[in-house]
PDB file of C-alpha atoms in Angstrom:
ATOM      1  CA  MET X   1      18.137   9.132   1.511  1.00 73.00           C
ATOM      2  CA  THR X   2      20.757   6.930  -0.208  1.00 90.00           C
ATOM      3  CA  MET X   3      18.845   3.982  -1.725  1.00 97.00           C
ATOM      4  CA  GLN X   4      19.776   0.283  -1.166  1.00 97.00           C
ATOM      5  CA  THR X   5      18.744  -2.886  -2.556  1.00 97.00           C
ATOM      6  CA  LEU X   6      19.010  -6.762  -1.822  1.00 97.00           C
ATOM      7  CA  GLU X   7      17.778  -9.634  -3.513  1.00 96.00           C
ATOM      8  CA  THR X   8      15.715 -12.467  -1.329  1.00 95.00           C
ATOM      9  CA  PRO X   9      17.038 -16.045  -1.587  1.00 94.00           C
ATOM     10  CA  VAL X  10      14.590 -16.898  -3.939  1.00 93.00           C
ATOM     11  CA  GLY X  11      15.995 -13.610  -6.329  1.00 94.00           C
ATOM     12  CA  ASN X  12      12.980 -10.813  -5.388  1.00 95.00           C
ATOM     13  CA  ARG X  13      14.799  -7.237  -5.328  1.00 97.00           C
ATOM     14  CA  VAL X  14      13.939  -5.241  -2.646  1.00 98.00           C
ATOM     15  CA  TYR X  15      14.905  -0.986  -2.274  1.00 98.00           C
ATOM     16  CA  TYR X  16      15.161   0.237   1.170  1.00 98.00           C
ATOM     17  CA  VAL X  17      16.378   3.711   2.149  1.00 98.00           C
ATOM     18  CA  GLY X  18      16.845   4.906   5.944  1.00 97.00           C
ATOM     19  CA  PRO X  19      18.953   2.730   8.411  1.00 96.00           C
ATOM     20  CA  SER X  20      21.613   0.424   7.267  1.00 95.00           C
ATOM     21  CA  LEU X  21      20.572  -3.463   8.218  1.00 97.00           C
ATOM     22  CA  ASP X  22      23.824  -3.613  10.270  1.00 96.00           C
ATOM     23  CA  ALA X  23      21.900  -1.172  12.652  1.00 97.00           C
ATOM     24  CA  GLY X  24      19.602  -4.189  13.567  1.00 97.00           C
ATOM     25  CA  PRO X  25      15.552  -4.175  13.947  1.00 98.00           C
ATOM     26  CA  LYS X  26      14.335  -0.894  13.405  1.00 98.00           C
ATOM     27  CA  PRO X  27      10.932   0.363  13.077  1.00 98.00           C
ATOM     28  CA  THR X  28      10.123  -0.513   9.483  1.00 98.00           C
ATOM     29  CA  LEU X  29       7.108   0.615   6.944  1.00 98.00           C
ATOM     30  CA  PHE X  30       6.504  -1.097   3.209  1.00 98.00           C
ATOM     31  CA  TYR X  31       5.536   1.281   1.015  1.00 98.00           C
ATOM     32  CA  PHE X  32       4.321   0.572  -2.571  1.00 98.00           C
ATOM     33  CA  ALA X  33       3.252   3.190  -5.584  1.00 98.00           C
ATOM     34  CA  LEU X  34       5.345   2.599  -8.856  1.00 97.00           C
ATOM     35  CA  SER X  35       8.462   0.710  -9.335  1.00 97.00           C
ATOM     36  CA  GLY X  36      10.561   0.106  -6.382  1.00 97.00           C
ATOM     37  CA  GLU X  37      13.066   2.406  -6.934  1.00 96.00           C
ATOM     38  CA  ASP X  38      10.426   5.786  -8.062  1.00 96.00           C
ATOM     39  CA  SER X  39       7.998   4.735  -4.970  1.00 97.00           C
ATOM     40  CA  LEU X  40      11.060   5.537  -2.624  1.00 98.00           C
ATOM     41  CA  GLN X  41      13.099   8.480  -5.266  1.00 97.00           C
ATOM     42  CA  ARG X  42      10.586  10.104  -7.333  1.00 96.00           C
ATOM     43  CA  ASP X  43       8.576  13.210  -6.479  1.00 95.00           C
ATOM     44  CA  PRO X  44       5.359  13.651  -5.548  1.00 95.00           C
ATOM     45  CA  PHE X  45       4.618   9.593  -4.973  1.00 97.00           C
ATOM     46  CA  ASN X  46       8.021   9.424  -2.969  1.00 97.00           C
ATOM     47  CA  GLN X  47       6.153  12.008  -0.361  1.00 97.00           C
ATOM     48  CA  PRO X  48       5.948   9.858   2.359  1.00 97.00           C
ATOM     49  CA  VAL X  49       9.336   8.351   2.228  1.00 97.00           C
ATOM     50  CA  GLN X  50      10.800  12.402   2.133  1.00 97.00           C
ATOM     51  CA  PHE X  51       8.840  13.420   5.300  1.00 97.00           C
ATOM     52  CA  LEU X  52      10.213  10.326   6.859  1.00 96.00           C
ATOM     53  CA  LYS X  53      13.889  11.071   5.947  1.00 91.00           C
ATOM     54  CA  GLU X  54      14.929  12.571   9.157  1.00 89.00           C
ATOM     55  CA  SER X  55      13.370   9.478  11.441  1.00 96.00           C
ATOM     56  CA  PRO X  56      14.659   6.023  12.563  1.00 97.00           C
ATOM     57  CA  ILE X  57      12.301   4.107  10.342  1.00 98.00           C
ATOM     58  CA  ARG X  58      13.497   1.677   7.560  1.00 98.00           C
ATOM     59  CA  ILE X  59      11.461   1.837   4.079  1.00 98.00           C
ATOM     60  CA  PHE X  60      11.234  -1.117   2.076  1.00 98.00           C
ATOM     61  CA  SER X  61       9.749  -1.596  -1.343  1.00 98.00           C
ATOM     62  CA  MET X  62       9.368  -3.566  -4.392  1.00 98.00           C
ATOM     63  CA  THR X  63       8.267  -2.704  -7.881  1.00 97.00           C
ATOM     64  CA  ILE X  64       4.241  -3.607  -8.373  1.00 97.00           C
ATOM     65  CA  PRO X  65       3.092  -4.848 -11.613  1.00 96.00           C
ATOM     66  CA  GLY X  66       3.229  -3.047 -14.567  1.00 94.00           C
ATOM     67  CA  HIS X  67       6.109  -1.110 -13.574  1.00 95.00           C
ATOM     68  CA  GLU X  68       8.820  -3.576 -14.472  1.00 92.00           C
ATOM     69  CA  ASP X  69      11.145  -2.287 -17.217  1.00 85.00           C
ATOM     70  CA  ASN X  70       9.991   1.304 -17.648  1.00 80.00           C
ATOM     71  CA  LEU X  71       6.701   0.852 -18.530  1.00 85.00           C
ATOM     72  CA  PRO X  72       4.620   4.316 -18.609  1.00 89.00           C
ATOM     73  CA  PRO X  73       3.259   4.176 -14.931  1.00 88.00           C
ATOM     74  CA  GLU X  74      -0.294   5.221 -16.329  1.00 89.00           C
ATOM     75  CA  ASN X  75      -0.813   1.715 -18.005  1.00 92.00           C
ATOM     76  CA  ALA X  76      -0.380  -0.174 -14.962  1.00 95.00           C
ATOM     77  CA  ILE X  77      -3.737  -1.365 -14.242  1.00 95.00           C
ATOM     78  CA  ARG X  78      -4.367  -2.222 -17.810  1.00 94.00           C
ATOM     79  CA  VAL X  79      -1.130  -4.562 -18.010  1.00 95.00           C
ATOM     80  CA  TRP X  80      -3.053  -6.213 -14.719  1.00 95.00           C
ATOM     81  CA  ALA X  81      -6.128  -6.771 -16.685  1.00 94.00           C
ATOM     82  CA  GLU X  82      -4.548  -8.052 -20.270  1.00 93.00           C
ATOM     83  CA  LYS X  83      -2.670 -10.286 -18.058  1.00 94.00           C
ATOM     84  CA  MET X  84      -5.204 -11.987 -16.006  1.00 94.00           C
ATOM     85  CA  ALA X  85      -7.599 -12.007 -18.990  1.00 92.00           C
ATOM     86  CA  LYS X  86      -4.633 -14.671 -20.096  1.00 93.00           C
ATOM     87  CA  GLY X  87      -5.015 -16.224 -16.726  1.00 93.00           C
ATOM     88  CA  GLU X  88      -1.940 -14.725 -14.744  1.00 95.00           C
ATOM     89  CA  ALA X  89      -2.502 -14.589 -10.765  1.00 96.00           C
ATOM     90  CA  VAL X  90      -0.899 -11.478 -11.183  1.00 96.00           C
ATOM     91  CA  ILE X  91      -1.660 -10.096  -7.908  1.00 97.00           C
ATOM     92  CA  PRO X  92      -1.615 -13.028  -5.985  1.00 97.00           C
ATOM     93  CA  HIS X  93       2.018 -13.822  -6.976  1.00 97.00           C
ATOM     94  CA  PHE X  94       3.373 -10.511  -6.562  1.00 98.00           C
ATOM     95  CA  VAL X  95       1.492 -11.011  -3.207  1.00 98.00           C
ATOM     96  CA  GLY X  96       3.490 -13.913  -2.317  1.00 98.00           C
ATOM     97  CA  CYS X  97       6.439 -12.410  -3.360  1.00 97.00           C
ATOM     98  CA  VAL X  98       6.321  -9.708  -1.026  1.00 98.00           C
ATOM     99  CA  LYS X  99       5.594 -12.064   1.975  1.00 98.00           C
ATOM    100  CA  GLU X 100       8.755 -14.168   1.026  1.00 97.00           C
ATOM    101  CA  ALA X 101      10.663 -10.787   1.493  1.00 98.00           C
ATOM    102  CA  ILE X 102       9.113  -9.780   4.463  1.00 98.00           C
ATOM    103  CA  THR X 103       9.918 -13.509   6.242  1.00 97.00           C
ATOM    104  CA  PHE X 104      13.381 -12.948   4.956  1.00 97.00           C
ATOM    105  CA  LEU X 105      13.453  -9.676   6.475  1.00 98.00           C
ATOM    106  CA  THR X 106      11.754 -10.022   9.926  1.00 98.00           C
ATOM    107  CA  PRO X 107      15.448 -10.281  11.866  1.00 98.00           C
ATOM    108  CA  TYR X 108      15.359  -6.613  10.942  1.00 98.00           C
ATOM    109  CA  PHE X 109      11.779  -5.520  12.104  1.00 98.00           C
ATOM    110  CA  ILE X 110      10.692  -4.528  15.710  1.00 98.00           C
ATOM    111  CA  PRO X 111       7.952  -6.763  16.489  1.00 97.00           C
ATOM    112  CA  GLY X 112       4.526  -4.530  16.514  1.00 98.00           C
ATOM    113  CA  LYS X 113       6.543  -1.541  14.713  1.00 98.00           C
ATOM    114  CA  LEU X 114       5.537  -2.906  11.096  1.00 98.00           C
ATOM    115  CA  ALA X 115       3.686  -0.799   8.775  1.00 98.00           C
ATOM    116  CA  ILE X 116       2.469  -0.958   5.408  1.00 98.00           C
ATOM    117  CA  ALA X 117       1.414   1.863   3.387  1.00 98.00           C
ATOM    118  CA  GLY X 118       0.336   2.145  -0.439  1.00 98.00           C
ATOM    119  CA  LEU X 119      -0.603   5.050  -2.906  1.00 98.00           C
ATOM    120  CA  SER X 120      -3.644   4.311  -4.831  1.00 98.00           C
ATOM    121  CA  ARG X 121      -2.967   0.898  -6.377  1.00 97.00           C
ATOM    122  CA  GLY X 122      -0.051   0.715  -4.169  1.00 98.00           C
ATOM    123  CA  ALA X 123      -2.676   0.804  -1.430  1.00 98.00           C
ATOM    124  CA  PHE X 124      -5.004  -1.870  -2.956  1.00 98.00           C
ATOM    125  CA  ILE X 125      -1.256  -4.152  -3.110  1.00 98.00           C
ATOM    126  CA  ALA X 126      -0.675  -3.216   0.594  1.00 98.00           C
ATOM    127  CA  CYS X 127      -3.841  -4.342   2.006  1.00 98.00           C
ATOM    128  CA  HIS X 128      -3.812  -7.539  -0.523  1.00 98.00           C
ATOM    129  CA  VAL X 129      -0.069  -8.358   1.965  1.00 98.00           C
ATOM    130  CA  ALA X 130      -1.269  -7.463   5.393  1.00 98.00           C
ATOM    131  CA  ALA X 131      -4.090 -10.017   4.605  1.00 98.00           C
ATOM    132  CA  ILE X 132      -1.371 -12.527   4.615  1.00 98.00           C
ATOM    133  CA  CYS X 133       0.818 -11.045   6.844  1.00 98.00           C
ATOM    134  CA  PRO X 134      -0.592 -10.820  10.312  1.00 97.00           C
ATOM    135  CA  GLU X 135       2.595  -9.456  11.553  1.00 98.00           C
ATOM    136  CA  ILE X 136       1.396  -5.858  10.175  1.00 98.00           C
ATOM    137  CA  SER X 137       0.361  -3.667  13.102  1.00 98.00           C
ATOM    138  CA  TYR X 138      -0.836  -0.565  10.365  1.00 98.00           C
ATOM    139  CA  ILE X 139      -1.818   0.033   7.068  1.00 98.00           C
ATOM    140  CA  LEU X 140      -1.723   3.129   5.256  1.00 98.00           C
ATOM    141  CA  GLY X 141      -3.450   3.978   1.938  1.00 98.00           C
ATOM    142  CA  PHE X 142      -3.357   7.461   0.304  1.00 98.00           C
ATOM    143  CA  ALA X 143      -6.831   7.400  -2.560  1.00 98.00           C
ATOM    144  CA  PRO X 144      -6.724   3.770  -2.542  1.00 98.00           C
ATOM    145  CA  LEU X 145      -7.623   1.653  -4.864  1.00 98.00           C
ATOM    146  CA  THR X 146     -10.250  -0.969  -3.313  1.00 98.00           C
ATOM    147  CA  LYS X 147     -12.761  -2.027  -6.040  1.00 97.00           C
ATOM    148  CA  LEU X 148     -10.519  -3.205  -8.569  1.00 95.00           C
ATOM    149  CA  SER X 149     -13.879  -3.942 -10.706  1.00 94.00           C
ATOM    150  CA  TYR X 150     -14.739  -0.523 -10.475  1.00 94.00           C
ATOM    151  CA  ALA X 151     -11.289   0.247 -12.466  1.00 95.00           C
ATOM    152  CA  LYS X 152     -12.249   1.260 -16.075  1.00 93.00           C
ATOM    153  CA  GLU X 153      -9.630  -0.863 -17.192  1.00 94.00           C
ATOM    154  CA  PHE X 154     -11.725  -3.972 -16.107  1.00 92.00           C
ATOM    155  CA  GLN X 155     -15.356  -2.780 -15.952  1.00 83.00           C
ATOM    156  CA  GLY X 156     -17.089  -5.442 -18.052  1.00 74.00           C
ATOM    157  CA  THR X 157     -15.044  -8.364 -16.810  1.00 78.00           C
ATOM    158  CA  CYS X 158     -15.947 -10.433 -13.852  1.00 70.00           C
ATOM    159  CA  GLU X 159     -12.773  -9.448 -11.419  1.00 77.00           C
ATOM    160  CA  GLU X 160     -14.750  -9.323  -8.390  1.00 90.00           C
ATOM    161  CA  SER X 161     -12.772 -11.828  -6.303  1.00 93.00           C
ATOM    162  CA  LEU X 162      -9.743  -9.654  -5.519  1.00 96.00           C
ATOM    163  CA  ASN X 163     -12.003  -6.208  -4.183  1.00 97.00           C
ATOM    164  CA  LEU X 164     -10.935  -5.469  -1.043  1.00 98.00           C
ATOM    165  CA  GLU X 165     -14.220  -6.087   0.564  1.00 97.00           C
ATOM    166  CA  HIS X 166     -13.434  -9.961   0.566  1.00 97.00           C
ATOM    167  CA  LEU X 167     -10.508  -9.521   2.890  1.00 98.00           C
ATOM    168  CA  SER X 168     -12.595  -7.714   5.645  1.00 98.00           C
ATOM    169  CA  ALA X 169     -12.456 -10.104   8.079  1.00 98.00           C
ATOM    170  CA  LYS X 170      -8.453 -10.824   7.934  1.00 98.00           C
ATOM    171  CA  LEU X 171      -7.824  -7.154   7.961  1.00 98.00           C
ATOM    172  CA  CYS X 172     -10.674  -5.434  10.769  1.00 98.00           C
ATOM    173  CA  ASP X 173      -7.828  -6.208  13.393  1.00 98.00           C
ATOM    174  CA  ARG X 174      -5.272  -3.493  12.341  1.00 98.00           C
ATOM    175  CA  THR X 175      -5.016   0.171  13.000  1.00 98.00           C
ATOM    176  CA  LEU X 176      -5.789   1.156   9.295  1.00 98.00           C
ATOM    177  CA  ARG X 177      -6.391   4.700   8.027  1.00 98.00           C
ATOM    178  CA  PHE X 178      -7.401   5.655   4.254  1.00 98.00           C
ATOM    179  CA  TYR X 179      -7.061   9.336   2.837  1.00 98.00           C
ATOM    180  CA  ILE X 180      -9.513  10.056  -0.053  1.00 98.00           C
ATOM    181  CA  GLY X 181     -10.908  12.946  -2.161  1.00 98.00           C
ATOM    182  CA  ASN X 182     -14.686  13.620  -1.596  1.00 98.00           C
ATOM    183  CA  LEU X 183     -15.182  12.953  -5.312  1.00 98.00           C
ATOM    184  CA  ASP X 184     -12.223  10.788  -6.572  1.00 98.00           C
ATOM    185  CA  THR X 185     -14.222   9.422  -9.726  1.00 98.00           C
ATOM    186  CA  ARG X 186     -10.757   7.414 -10.384  1.00 97.00           C
ATOM    187  CA  VAL X 187     -11.309   4.588  -7.537  1.00 97.00           C
ATOM    188  CA  GLY X 188     -14.511   5.916  -6.748  1.00 98.00           C
ATOM    189  CA  THR X 189     -14.508   7.472  -3.247  1.00 98.00           C
ATOM    190  CA  GLU X 190     -17.954   5.795  -2.606  1.00 98.00           C
ATOM    191  CA  HIS X 191     -16.196   1.967  -2.659  1.00 98.00           C
ATOM    192  CA  THR X 192     -13.755   3.598  -0.011  1.00 98.00           C
ATOM    193  CA  PHE X 193     -16.204   4.534   2.314  1.00 98.00           C
ATOM    194  CA  SER X 194     -18.118   1.305   1.712  1.00 98.00           C
ATOM    195  CA  LEU X 195     -14.915  -0.801   2.579  1.00 98.00           C
ATOM    196  CA  ILE X 196     -14.356   0.854   5.838  1.00 98.00           C
ATOM    197  CA  GLN X 197     -17.670   0.389   6.493  1.00 98.00           C
ATOM    198  CA  LYS X 198     -17.314  -3.492   6.070  1.00 98.00           C
ATOM    199  CA  LEU X 199     -14.371  -3.452   8.079  1.00 98.00           C
ATOM    200  CA  ALA X 200     -15.886  -1.909  11.031  1.00 98.00           C
ATOM    201  CA  LYS X 201     -18.779  -4.406  10.682  1.00 98.00           C
ATOM    202  CA  ALA X 202     -16.671  -7.257  10.603  1.00 98.00           C
ATOM    203  CA  ALA X 203     -14.343  -5.794  13.903  1.00 98.00           C
ATOM    204  CA  GLN X 204     -17.625  -5.926  15.281  1.00 97.00           C
ATOM    205  CA  GLU X 205     -18.703  -9.160  14.320  1.00 97.00           C
ATOM    206  CA  ALA X 206     -15.014 -10.174  16.151  1.00 97.00           C
ATOM    207  CA  LYS X 207     -15.950  -8.228  19.110  1.00 97.00           C
ATOM    208  CA  ILE X 208     -13.557  -5.653  18.728  1.00 97.00           C
ATOM    209  CA  ARG X 209     -14.479  -2.665  20.571  1.00 93.00           C
ATOM    210  CA  SER X 210     -13.928   0.735  19.253  1.00 95.00           C
ATOM    211  CA  PRO X 211     -11.873  -0.642  15.987  1.00 97.00           C
ATOM    212  CA  PRO X 212      -9.219   1.761  14.927  1.00 98.00           C
ATOM    213  CA  ILE X 213     -10.295   1.915  11.427  1.00 98.00           C
ATOM    214  CA  GLU X 214     -10.408   5.330   9.918  1.00 98.00           C
ATOM    215  CA  LEU X 215     -11.251   7.579   6.798  1.00 98.00           C
ATOM    216  CA  ILE X 216     -10.171  10.666   6.091  1.00 98.00           C
ATOM    217  CA  ILE X 217     -12.404  12.748   3.449  1.00 98.00           C
ATOM    218  CA  SER X 218     -11.029  15.719   2.266  1.00 98.00           C
ATOM    219  CA  PRO X 219     -11.739  18.175  -0.997  1.00 98.00           C
ATOM    220  CA  SER X 220     -10.464  16.836  -4.134  1.00 98.00           C
ATOM    221  CA  ILE X 221      -7.961  17.789  -6.068  1.00 98.00           C
ATOM    222  CA  GLY X 222      -6.483  16.724  -9.347  1.00 96.00           C
ATOM    223  CA  PHE X 223      -7.190  14.681 -12.670  1.00 96.00           C
ATOM    224  CA  GLN X 224     -10.582  12.601 -11.774  1.00 97.00           C
ATOM    225  CA  GLY X 225     -10.247  13.884  -8.051  1.00 98.00           C
ATOM    226  CA  HIS X 226      -7.478  11.100  -7.977  1.00 98.00           C
ATOM    227  CA  GLY X 227      -4.711  13.168  -6.370  1.00 97.00           C
ATOM    228  CA  THR X 228      -2.954  13.380  -2.902  1.00 98.00           C
ATOM    229  CA  GLY X 229      -1.569  16.666  -1.650  1.00 97.00           C
ATOM    230  CA  PRO X 230       1.565  17.338   0.172  1.00 97.00           C
ATOM    231  CA  ASP X 231      -0.957  18.344   3.561  1.00 98.00           C
ATOM    232  CA  THR X 232      -2.360  14.789   3.392  1.00 98.00           C
ATOM    233  CA  PHE X 233       0.849  13.125   2.956  1.00 98.00           C
ATOM    234  CA  GLN X 234       2.101  14.628   6.093  1.00 98.00           C
ATOM    235  CA  ASN X 235      -0.376  13.936   8.060  1.00 98.00           C
ATOM    236  CA  GLY X 236      -0.327   9.852   7.131  1.00 98.00           C
ATOM    237  CA  VAL X 237       3.347  10.254   7.817  1.00 98.00           C
ATOM    238  CA  ASP X 238       2.904  11.843  11.097  1.00 98.00           C
ATOM    239  CA  TYR X 239       0.232   8.862  11.733  1.00 98.00           C
ATOM    240  CA  LEU X 240       2.558   6.193  10.820  1.00 98.00           C
ATOM    241  CA  LYS X 241       5.216   7.728  13.129  1.00 97.00           C
ATOM    242  CA  ALA X 242       3.024   8.889  16.217  1.00 97.00           C
ATOM    243  CA  ARG X 243       2.614   4.756  16.162  1.00 98.00           C
ATOM    244  CA  LEU X 244       5.757   2.939  15.090  1.00 98.00           C
ATOM    245  CA  LEU X 245       8.039   5.719  17.083  1.00 98.00           C
ATOM    246  CA  ALA X 246       6.129   5.226  20.336  1.00 96.00           C
TER     247      ALA X 246
END
């Protein structure tokens, strides 16, 4: 798939693959993993994109914090911690940039057919974006970071306010699915499960019956049990396609 770029009116760069914007509104996915380019092009992080290459779904991405200027991907969350320690609003600023991009691109979306997805810290970002963008109907997370204060880079600090549990009331009305390994020690399987419970409880309190909030737990693979295999990516893509193309 040929990657293209565009800039929003305030200068945020967006990368995308799929149908040309000239083709008009299409089912749309925003996907976050690394830099905007790598999220769409670097294997295996771009496997959801690869599995969608024959579909009419347009896929956008942006460079998440800590991945600018070819910074080592493995140091991204440490970059967050260092900047936040200096008082920088790293996550809120980036989430605001994504919201601005979504607003700018709204003419190219089909109402009710907008999804957001992410891998690990990309899923963390995706949920924060969805919380301020009610037009996003579907949320998909692979090995999601849900509790920032659990990440080793933040342990010993008081960075609790960005944990996803605080977004439960804003996310409980979406169609959401997470995939996690049964012993993911990088993001904490137990924290992912706890978030799903909190979302379901928030949905119950909002009188939403049988909320479509799901967690699929599979055998852990990779370093710290934090890997995501091709079958899991494929399953998640099939889940999205069934909804975006219905």
